[in-house]
Amino acid sequence: MIIGILKETGTENRVAILPAEVVALKKMGIDVLVEINAGERAFSSDIDYLKAGARTAERKAVINESEMLLSINPPVEDDINSFREGQILCSVLNPSVNHTWLEKARLHGLSVLALDLIPRTTRAQSMDILSSMATVSGYKAVLEAASLLPRFFPMFMSASGTIKPSRVLILGAGVAGLQAIAIARKLGAIVEVFDVRSAVKEEVKSLGGKFIEVEGAKEDIAAGGYAVEQTEDFKNKQQELIQQRSIASDVVIATAQIPGRKAPVLLLKETVYSMKPGSVIIDLAASTGGNCELTENGKNIIVNGVNIIGKSDYPSDMPSDASKMFGCNIINLLKIMVDKDAKLILNMQDDIINGTTAVHGKEYVSQRVKQMLNIK
Ligand code: NAD
């Protein structure tokens, strides 16, 4: 079997598979064909890929020869007709944003595997691209905040006086939020945390953060460990408490998301205006609307002396390790798809494959995609 690695377009710096992971694929009996310069922005040259046992080729040849094509983002700028019926495309998909493209791919008879739909189950943990990329985002968000803040993170007692530690407020203690707590604590800041899921309380505490509880949060087991939309009463109480804690903070890292919906607005305009000048807000939920009312996706703005960074693509800023983690996740997924003779089998009885397959055989497969796109 031949797997093709496509070069990303736009501002994306990552690549789906690095040379070290080519070696792992070769051991599974898979041949790897890499588009020329695919790894350039992740600091891996074509020579590195050749040394690892891959071949390199122009995009057209990669598409023509490969049974399966891997990329970070869906190759939406390509004409769907350049792919063969029955060919498998595997990338992060974001089905609601790329609905039109997905519909064309379905009608063309392509099989599309959406890595952002891999079920969040124990068996699929080693394939969980959302978790690995959120780890990068949480880490980078804290580093960016620390470098923008006009103050130290840790406490200092020196001959030049005592410097108080900075206070960091984390909104949402999912994978990115927990990583942000760990890094902010390592840098010596005092960390306070809000979340609507009571399950994270102990994790926050064990990382050295203070969990601020707002009574009356709505939780739903059917949401599979994810947060759900809250009542108006809860939202008002939470916004009031967040306002109080933001005013006392130097940094806010906002990561709160509700899958398939717009991100909850937790930091109001008035809150930003009452924060200390020089404070920093990093809004990792920017691409889904932002947790801060003033966030502009993809932009750094300053309001009343407060830096608001609307950024959801930190993994692209750390392309070496982010690509490494991405590639390892894909290899773990391929391990359940490829048999001992290196033959690719899409077993729709397997909950991971079924949940990850957006379209196959001209049909929508994943229940979550159907729900997101309102398909009966
Ligand atoms: P996410 O990106 O969907 O959301 C980030 C956080 O924001 C979540 O903790 C959520 O509760 C919180 N949030 C949402 N609305 C909020 C609000 N109004 N106020 C405050 N906080 C709010 O989450 P994620 O990082 O993708 O992970 C969510 C959960 O999925 C995990 O904590 C875990 O339970 C589960 N998970 C399981 C696996 C696995 O078993 N393979 C892997 C990763 C995550």
mmCIF file of C-alpha atoms in Angstrom, residues 21-332:
data_model
loop_
_atom_site.group_PDB
_atom_site.id
_atom_site.type_symbol
_atom_site.label_atom_id
_atom_site.label_comp_id
_atom_site.label_asym_id
_atom_site.label_seq_id
_atom_site.Cartn_x
_atom_site.Cartn_y
_atom_site.Cartn_z
ATOM 1 C CA GLU A 21 7.326 8.418 11.418
ATOM 2 C CA VAL A 22 8.073 7.344 7.813
ATOM 3 C CA VAL A 23 10.395 4.768 9.349
ATOM 4 C CA ALA A 24 7.511 3.485 11.524
ATOM 5 C CA LEU A 25 5.202 3.265 8.472
ATOM 6 C CA LYS A 26 7.834 1.374 6.465
ATOM 7 C CA LYS A 27 8.071 -1.162 9.319
ATOM 8 C CA MET A 28 4.319 -1.720 8.895
ATOM 9 C CA GLY A 29 4.973 -2.553 5.227
ATOM 10 C CA ILE A 30 3.610 0.791 3.949
ATOM 11 C CA ASP A 31 5.311 2.747 1.160
ATOM 12 C CA VAL A 32 5.359 6.502 1.664
ATOM 13 C CA LEU A 33 5.236 9.069 -1.127
ATOM 14 C CA VAL A 34 5.846 12.638 0.033
ATOM 15 C CA GLU A 35 4.979 15.777 -1.914
ATOM 16 C CA ILE A 36 8.108 17.811 -2.689
ATOM 17 C CA ASN A 37 8.869 20.334 0.105
ATOM 18 C CA ALA A 38 6.006 19.006 2.295
ATOM 19 C CA GLY A 39 8.126 19.070 5.459
ATOM 20 C CA GLU A 40 10.088 22.245 4.712
ATOM 21 C CA ARG A 41 8.222 24.469 7.205
ATOM 22 C CA ALA A 42 8.458 21.764 9.883
ATOM 23 C CA PHE A 43 12.248 21.699 9.373
ATOM 24 C CA SER A 44 12.395 18.377 7.511
ATOM 25 C CA SER A 45 13.897 18.384 4.041
ATOM 26 C CA ASP A 46 13.160 16.094 1.107
ATOM 27 C CA ILE A 47 16.587 14.539 1.714
ATOM 28 C CA ASP A 48 15.532 13.668 5.300
ATOM 29 C CA TYR A 49 12.437 11.913 3.911
ATOM 30 C CA LEU A 50 14.491 10.053 1.295
ATOM 31 C CA LYS A 51 16.939 8.903 3.987
ATOM 32 C CA ALA A 52 13.985 7.622 6.046
ATOM 33 C CA GLY A 53 12.914 5.455 3.078
ATOM 34 C CA ALA A 54 10.176 7.609 1.508
ATOM 35 C CA ARG A 55 9.976 8.706 -2.121
ATOM 36 C CA THR A 56 9.223 12.305 -3.070
ATOM 37 C CA ALA A 57 7.164 13.516 -6.024
ATOM 38 C CA GLU A 58 5.109 16.397 -7.404
ATOM 39 C CA ARG A 59 1.588 16.760 -5.946
ATOM 40 C CA LYS A 60 -0.118 15.302 -9.011
ATOM 41 C CA ALA A 61 1.953 12.121 -8.868
ATOM 42 C CA VAL A 62 1.395 11.776 -5.093
ATOM 43 C CA ILE A 63 -2.373 12.017 -5.617
ATOM 44 C CA ASN A 64 -2.319 9.627 -8.606
ATOM 45 C CA GLU A 65 -0.265 6.889 -6.969
ATOM 46 C CA SER A 66 -1.516 6.833 -3.354
ATOM 47 C CA GLU A 67 -4.322 4.720 -1.951
ATOM 48 C CA MET A 68 -4.604 7.008 1.051
ATOM 49 C CA LEU A 69 -3.615 10.685 1.398
ATOM 50 C CA LEU A 70 -2.653 12.269 4.703
ATOM 51 C CA SER A 71 -2.649 15.968 5.507
ATOM 52 C CA ILE A 72 -3.173 18.206 8.543
ATOM 53 C CA ASN A 73 -5.957 20.264 6.951
ATOM 54 C CA PRO A 74 -8.327 18.925 4.282
ATOM 55 C CA PRO A 75 -6.979 19.599 0.784
ATOM 56 C CA VAL A 76 -9.928 21.932 0.170
ATOM 57 C CA GLU A 77 -8.184 24.000 -2.438
ATOM 58 C CA ASP A 78 -7.812 21.002 -4.720
ATOM 59 C CA ASP A 79 -10.454 20.218 -7.257
ATOM 60 C CA ILE A 80 -12.204 17.142 -5.843
ATOM 61 C CA ASN A 81 -12.000 15.661 -9.348
ATOM 62 C CA SER A 82 -8.214 15.361 -9.023
ATOM 63 C CA PHE A 83 -8.817 12.496 -6.562
ATOM 64 C CA ARG A 84 -9.877 8.992 -7.613
ATOM 65 C CA GLU A 85 -13.177 7.426 -6.611
ATOM 66 C CA GLY A 86 -12.520 5.122 -3.639
ATOM 67 C CA GLN A 87 -9.409 7.026 -2.546
ATOM 68 C CA ILE A 88 -9.117 7.754 1.192
ATOM 69 C CA LEU A 89 -8.389 11.283 2.454
ATOM 70 C CA CYS A 90 -7.420 11.598 6.101
ATOM 71 C CA SER A 91 -7.020 14.941 7.906
ATOM 72 C CA VAL A 92 -8.596 17.154 10.532
ATOM 73 C CA LEU A 93 -11.903 18.053 8.871
ATOM 74 C CA ASN A 94 -13.989 20.557 10.824
ATOM 75 C CA PRO A 95 -17.171 19.252 9.133
ATOM 76 C CA SER A 96 -19.414 22.263 9.792
ATOM 77 C CA VAL A 97 -16.913 24.684 8.235
ATOM 78 C CA ASN A 98 -16.056 22.397 5.314
ATOM 79 C CA HIS A 99 -19.570 21.083 4.660
ATOM 80 C CA THR A 100 -19.686 21.988 0.942
ATOM 81 C CA TRP A 101 -16.309 20.376 0.312
ATOM 82 C CA LEU A 102 -17.368 17.245 2.215
ATOM 83 C CA GLU A 103 -20.579 16.965 0.208
ATOM 84 C CA LYS A 104 -18.560 17.146 -3.041
ATOM 85 C CA ALA A 105 -16.144 14.513 -1.709
ATOM 86 C CA ARG A 106 -19.102 12.235 -0.873
ATOM 87 C CA LEU A 107 -20.653 12.585 -4.322
ATOM 88 C CA HIS A 108 -17.254 11.908 -5.915
ATOM 89 C CA GLY A 109 -17.052 8.590 -3.992
ATOM 90 C CA LEU A 110 -14.102 9.508 -1.774
ATOM 91 C CA SER A 111 -13.721 8.117 1.748
ATOM 92 C CA VAL A 112 -12.974 10.933 4.183
ATOM 93 C CA LEU A 113 -11.551 10.191 7.640
ATOM 94 C CA ALA A 114 -11.914 13.135 10.021
ATOM 95 C CA LEU A 115 -9.215 13.021 12.683
ATOM 96 C CA ASP A 116 -11.105 15.562 14.804
ATOM 97 C CA LEU A 117 -13.921 13.002 15.146
ATOM 98 C CA ILE A 118 -11.870 10.200 16.684
ATOM 99 C CA PRO A 119 -13.969 9.132 19.702
ATOM 100 C CA ARG A 120 -12.654 10.369 23.084
ATOM 101 C CA THR A 121 -12.457 6.806 24.480
ATOM 102 C CA THR A 122 -9.664 5.058 26.370
ATOM 103 C CA ARG A 123 -8.901 2.790 23.377
ATOM 104 C CA ALA A 124 -8.557 5.811 21.086
ATOM 105 C CA GLN A 125 -6.464 7.903 23.471
ATOM 106 C CA SER A 126 -3.200 7.293 21.574
ATOM 107 C CA MET A 127 -4.881 8.522 18.351
ATOM 108 C CA ASP A 128 -6.447 11.630 19.864
ATOM 109 C CA ILE A 129 -5.224 14.496 17.707
ATOM 110 C CA LEU A 130 -7.451 17.033 19.491
ATOM 111 C CA SER A 131 -5.699 16.228 22.775
ATOM 112 C CA SER A 132 -2.165 16.337 21.399
ATOM 113 C CA MET A 133 -2.747 19.646 19.600
ATOM 114 C CA ALA A 134 -4.518 21.126 22.668
ATOM 115 C CA THR A 135 -1.434 20.214 24.727
ATOM 116 C CA VAL A 136 0.697 22.315 22.356
ATOM 117 C CA SER A 137 -1.818 25.187 22.503
ATOM 118 C CA GLY A 138 -1.984 25.269 26.298
ATOM 119 C CA TYR A 139 1.811 25.313 26.554
ATOM 120 C CA LYS A 140 2.358 27.973 23.900
ATOM 121 C CA ALA A 141 -0.456 30.188 25.221
ATOM 122 C CA VAL A 142 1.249 30.485 28.611
ATOM 123 C CA LEU A 143 4.645 31.191 27.045
ATOM 124 C CA GLU A 144 3.166 33.910 24.827
ATOM 125 C CA ALA A 145 1.362 35.471 27.800
ATOM 126 C CA ALA A 146 4.557 35.413 29.876
ATOM 127 C CA SER A 147 6.537 37.092 27.113
ATOM 128 C CA LEU A 148 3.917 39.828 26.568
ATOM 129 C CA LEU A 149 3.280 40.559 30.253
ATOM 130 C CA PRO A 150 5.263 43.538 31.577
ATOM 131 C CA ARG A 151 5.795 41.621 34.834
ATOM 132 C CA PHE A 152 7.502 38.456 36.127
ATOM 133 C CA PHE A 153 5.451 35.259 36.520
ATOM 134 C CA PRO A 154 7.320 34.020 39.658
ATOM 135 C CA MET A 155 7.775 35.762 42.979
ATOM 136 C CA PHE A 156 11.224 37.269 43.482
ATOM 137 C CA MET A 157 12.836 38.337 46.752
ATOM 138 C CA SER A 158 15.981 40.239 45.927
ATOM 139 C CA ALA A 159 18.084 43.178 47.035
ATOM 140 C CA SER A 160 15.971 45.248 44.632
ATOM 141 C CA GLY A 161 12.826 44.470 46.562
ATOM 142 C CA THR A 162 10.123 41.842 46.529
ATOM 143 C CA ILE A 163 8.233 41.099 43.335
ATOM 144 C CA LYS A 164 4.794 39.543 43.795
ATOM 145 C CA PRO A 165 3.933 36.526 41.625
ATOM 146 C CA SER A 166 1.583 37.072 38.692
ATOM 147 C CA ARG A 167 -1.961 35.774 38.826
ATOM 148 C CA VAL A 168 -3.230 33.659 35.937
ATOM 149 C CA LEU A 169 -6.906 32.899 35.394
ATOM 150 C CA ILE A 170 -7.752 29.859 33.252
ATOM 151 C CA LEU A 171 -11.225 29.558 31.756
ATOM 152 C CA GLY A 172 -11.919 25.933 30.846
ATOM 153 C CA ALA A 173 -9.867 23.047 32.235
ATOM 154 C CA GLY A 174 -9.978 20.657 29.258
ATOM 155 C CA VAL A 175 -6.736 19.383 27.738
ATOM 156 C CA ALA A 176 -5.393 22.853 26.793
ATOM 157 C CA GLY A 177 -6.491 24.406 30.093
ATOM 158 C CA LEU A 178 -4.869 21.688 32.208
ATOM 159 C CA GLN A 179 -1.613 22.042 30.276
ATOM 160 C CA ALA A 180 -1.779 25.823 30.734
ATOM 161 C CA ILE A 181 -2.250 25.359 34.515
ATOM 162 C CA ALA A 182 0.805 23.069 34.678
ATOM 163 C CA ILE A 183 3.065 25.455 32.726
ATOM 164 C CA ALA A 184 1.872 28.621 34.511
ATOM 165 C CA ARG A 185 2.509 26.918 37.870
ATOM 166 C CA LYS A 186 5.973 25.797 36.720
ATOM 167 C CA LEU A 187 6.728 29.435 35.893
ATOM 168 C CA GLY A 188 5.681 30.376 39.427
ATOM 169 C CA ALA A 189 2.315 32.102 38.873
ATOM 170 C CA ILE A 190 -0.731 31.796 41.131
ATOM 171 C CA VAL A 191 -3.425 30.019 39.099
ATOM 172 C CA GLU A 192 -7.214 30.161 39.428
ATOM 173 C CA VAL A 193 -9.546 28.090 37.252
ATOM 174 C CA PHE A 194 -13.179 28.016 36.132
ATOM 175 C CA ASP A 195 -14.924 25.055 34.496
ATOM 176 C CA VAL A 196 -18.479 23.765 34.337
ATOM 177 C CA ARG A 197 -17.506 20.106 34.683
ATOM 178 C CA SER A 198 -17.089 19.085 38.324
ATOM 179 C CA ALA A 199 -14.956 16.102 37.201
ATOM 180 C CA VAL A 200 -11.956 18.383 36.585
ATOM 181 C CA LYS A 201 -11.910 19.854 40.105
ATOM 182 C CA GLU A 202 -9.458 17.270 41.482
ATOM 183 C CA GLU A 203 -7.202 17.473 38.409
ATOM 184 C CA VAL A 204 -6.998 21.258 38.758
ATOM 185 C CA LYS A 205 -6.101 20.954 42.430
ATOM 186 C CA SER A 206 -3.481 18.277 41.776
ATOM 187 C CA LEU A 207 -1.747 20.618 39.313
ATOM 188 C CA GLY A 208 -1.615 23.357 41.936
ATOM 189 C CA GLY A 209 -4.518 25.467 40.628
ATOM 190 C CA LYS A 210 -7.431 26.823 42.667
ATOM 191 C CA PHE A 211 -10.799 25.670 41.301
ATOM 192 C CA ILE A 212 -13.468 28.343 41.588
ATOM 193 C CA GLU A 213 -16.841 26.727 41.819
ATOM 194 C CA VAL A 214 -20.016 28.330 40.534
ATOM 195 C CA GLU A 215 -23.106 26.568 41.897
ATOM 196 C CA GLY A 216 -25.749 25.146 39.559
ATOM 197 C CA ALA A 217 -23.632 24.020 36.561
ATOM 198 C CA LYS A 218 -25.509 21.778 34.128
ATOM 199 C CA GLU A 219 -23.746 18.514 33.270
ATOM 200 C CA ASP A 220 -24.891 15.773 30.922
ATOM 201 C CA ILE A 221 -23.416 12.260 30.829
ATOM 202 C CA ALA A 222 -24.753 11.892 27.259
ATOM 203 C CA ALA A 223 -22.342 14.667 26.176
ATOM 204 C CA GLY A 224 -19.488 12.125 26.518
ATOM 205 C CA GLY A 225 -17.363 14.086 28.991
ATOM 206 C CA TYR A 226 -17.857 17.396 27.168
ATOM 207 C CA ALA A 227 -19.460 20.576 28.493
ATOM 208 C CA VAL A 228 -23.048 21.522 27.616
ATOM 209 C CA GLU A 229 -24.809 24.875 27.216
ATOM 210 C CA GLN A 230 -25.567 26.447 30.645
ATOM 211 C CA THR A 231 -28.730 28.118 31.974
ATOM 212 C CA GLU A 232 -29.072 31.939 31.875
ATOM 213 C CA ASP A 233 -29.005 32.052 35.682
ATOM 214 C CA PHE A 234 -25.728 30.104 35.816
ATOM 215 C CA LYS A 235 -24.195 32.241 33.048
ATOM 216 C CA ASN A 236 -24.966 35.452 34.947
ATOM 217 C CA LYS A 237 -23.525 34.124 38.216
ATOM 218 C CA GLN A 238 -20.431 32.827 36.429
ATOM 219 C CA GLN A 239 -19.842 36.087 34.509
ATOM 220 C CA GLU A 240 -20.008 38.053 37.760
ATOM 221 C CA LEU A 241 -17.424 35.822 39.454
ATOM 222 C CA ILE A 242 -15.199 35.788 36.345
ATOM 223 C CA GLN A 243 -15.334 39.595 36.326
ATOM 224 C CA GLN A 244 -14.136 39.713 39.957
ATOM 225 C CA ARG A 245 -11.295 37.232 39.372
ATOM 226 C CA SER A 246 -10.211 38.825 36.044
ATOM 227 C CA ILE A 247 -9.768 42.205 37.681
ATOM 228 C CA ALA A 248 -7.409 40.575 40.191
ATOM 229 C CA SER A 249 -5.505 38.708 37.425
ATOM 230 C CA ASP A 250 -2.602 39.641 35.172
ATOM 231 C CA VAL A 251 -3.274 36.977 32.553
ATOM 232 C CA VAL A 252 -6.432 35.229 31.367
ATOM 233 C CA ILE A 253 -6.103 32.091 29.237
ATOM 234 C CA ALA A 254 -9.487 31.266 27.759
ATOM 235 C CA THR A 255 -10.019 27.734 26.408
ATOM 236 C CA ALA A 256 -13.744 27.061 27.012
ATOM 237 C CA GLN A 257 -15.535 25.238 24.189
ATOM 238 C CA ILE A 258 -18.779 23.362 23.633
ATOM 239 C CA PRO A 259 -18.378 20.871 20.747
ATOM 240 C CA GLY A 260 -20.361 21.781 17.618
ATOM 241 C CA ARG A 261 -21.447 25.175 19.039
ATOM 242 C CA LYS A 262 -20.156 28.711 19.314
ATOM 243 C CA ALA A 263 -17.750 29.143 22.250
ATOM 244 C CA PRO A 264 -19.400 30.544 25.420
ATOM 245 C CA VAL A 265 -18.801 34.266 26.009
ATOM 246 C CA LEU A 266 -17.277 34.442 29.486
ATOM 247 C CA LEU A 267 -15.287 37.699 29.477
ATOM 248 C CA LEU A 268 -17.475 40.703 28.801
ATOM 249 C CA LYS A 269 -16.342 44.022 27.339
ATOM 250 C CA GLU A 270 -16.891 45.716 30.749
ATOM 251 C CA THR A 271 -14.626 43.113 32.359
ATOM 252 C CA VAL A 272 -11.800 43.891 29.921
ATOM 253 C CA TYR A 273 -12.209 47.643 30.617
ATOM 254 C CA SER A 274 -11.882 47.003 34.357
ATOM 255 C CA MET A 275 -8.719 44.858 34.024
ATOM 256 C CA LYS A 276 -5.259 46.277 34.811
ATOM 257 C CA PRO A 277 -3.483 47.901 31.839
ATOM 258 C CA GLY A 278 -0.658 45.624 30.694
ATOM 259 C CA SER A 279 -2.749 42.491 31.363
ATOM 260 C CA VAL A 280 -2.885 39.786 28.701
ATOM 261 C CA ILE A 281 -5.826 37.710 27.448
ATOM 262 C CA ILE A 282 -5.044 34.708 25.254
ATOM 263 C CA ASP A 283 -8.241 33.467 23.653
ATOM 264 C CA LEU A 284 -7.725 29.941 22.338
ATOM 265 C CA ALA A 285 -11.434 29.738 21.497
ATOM 266 C CA ALA A 286 -11.030 32.555 18.941
ATOM 267 C CA SER A 287 -11.825 30.405 15.885
ATOM 268 C CA THR A 288 -15.222 29.400 17.308
ATOM 269 C CA GLY A 289 -16.216 32.945 18.282
ATOM 270 C CA GLY A 290 -13.974 33.512 21.327
ATOM 271 C CA ASN A 291 -14.564 33.445 25.096
ATOM 272 C CA CYS A 292 -13.922 37.186 25.244
ATOM 273 C CA GLU A 293 -16.504 39.522 23.738
ATOM 274 C CA LEU A 294 -13.766 41.679 22.174
ATOM 275 C CA THR A 295 -11.628 38.906 20.646
ATOM 276 C CA GLU A 296 -10.884 39.185 16.928
ATOM 277 C CA ASN A 297 -9.909 35.841 15.433
ATOM 278 C CA GLY A 298 -6.331 35.778 14.155
ATOM 279 C CA LYS A 299 -5.593 39.264 15.508
ATOM 280 C CA ASN A 300 -3.683 40.821 18.403
ATOM 281 C CA ILE A 301 -5.502 43.905 19.642
ATOM 282 C CA ILE A 302 -5.004 46.243 22.589
ATOM 283 C CA VAL A 303 -8.085 47.558 24.410
ATOM 284 C CA ASN A 304 -7.611 49.942 27.312
ATOM 285 C CA GLY A 305 -4.013 48.718 27.676
ATOM 286 C CA VAL A 306 -5.064 45.030 27.736
ATOM 287 C CA ASN A 307 -3.543 42.767 25.061
ATOM 288 C CA ILE A 308 -6.160 40.442 23.558
ATOM 289 C CA ILE A 309 -4.654 37.660 21.460
ATOM 290 C CA GLY A 310 -7.246 35.823 19.354
ATOM 291 C CA LYS A 311 -5.289 32.746 18.377
ATOM 292 C CA SER A 312 -6.392 29.154 17.889
ATOM 293 C CA ASP A 313 -3.521 27.881 15.727
ATOM 294 C CA TYR A 314 -0.577 27.634 18.143
ATOM 295 C CA PRO A 315 0.317 24.082 16.969
ATOM 296 C CA SER A 316 1.388 25.580 13.627
ATOM 297 C CA ASP A 317 3.858 27.784 15.553
ATOM 298 C CA MET A 318 5.551 24.713 17.020
ATOM 299 C CA PRO A 319 5.647 22.591 13.852
ATOM 300 C CA SER A 320 8.384 20.118 14.817
ATOM 301 C CA ASP A 321 6.859 18.647 17.960
ATOM 302 C CA ALA A 322 3.274 19.299 16.871
ATOM 303 C CA SER A 323 3.915 17.328 13.628
ATOM 304 C CA LYS A 324 5.672 14.610 15.620
ATOM 305 C CA MET A 325 2.629 14.191 17.907
ATOM 306 C CA PHE A 326 0.220 14.389 14.963
ATOM 307 C CA GLY A 327 2.166 11.690 13.062
ATOM 308 C CA CYS A 328 2.291 9.381 16.115
ATOM 309 C CA ASN A 329 -1.500 9.739 16.522
ATOM 310 C CA ILE A 330 -2.008 8.820 12.849
ATOM 311 C CA ILE A 331 0.278 5.791 13.086
ATOM 312 C CA ASN A 332 -1.710 4.525 16.077
#
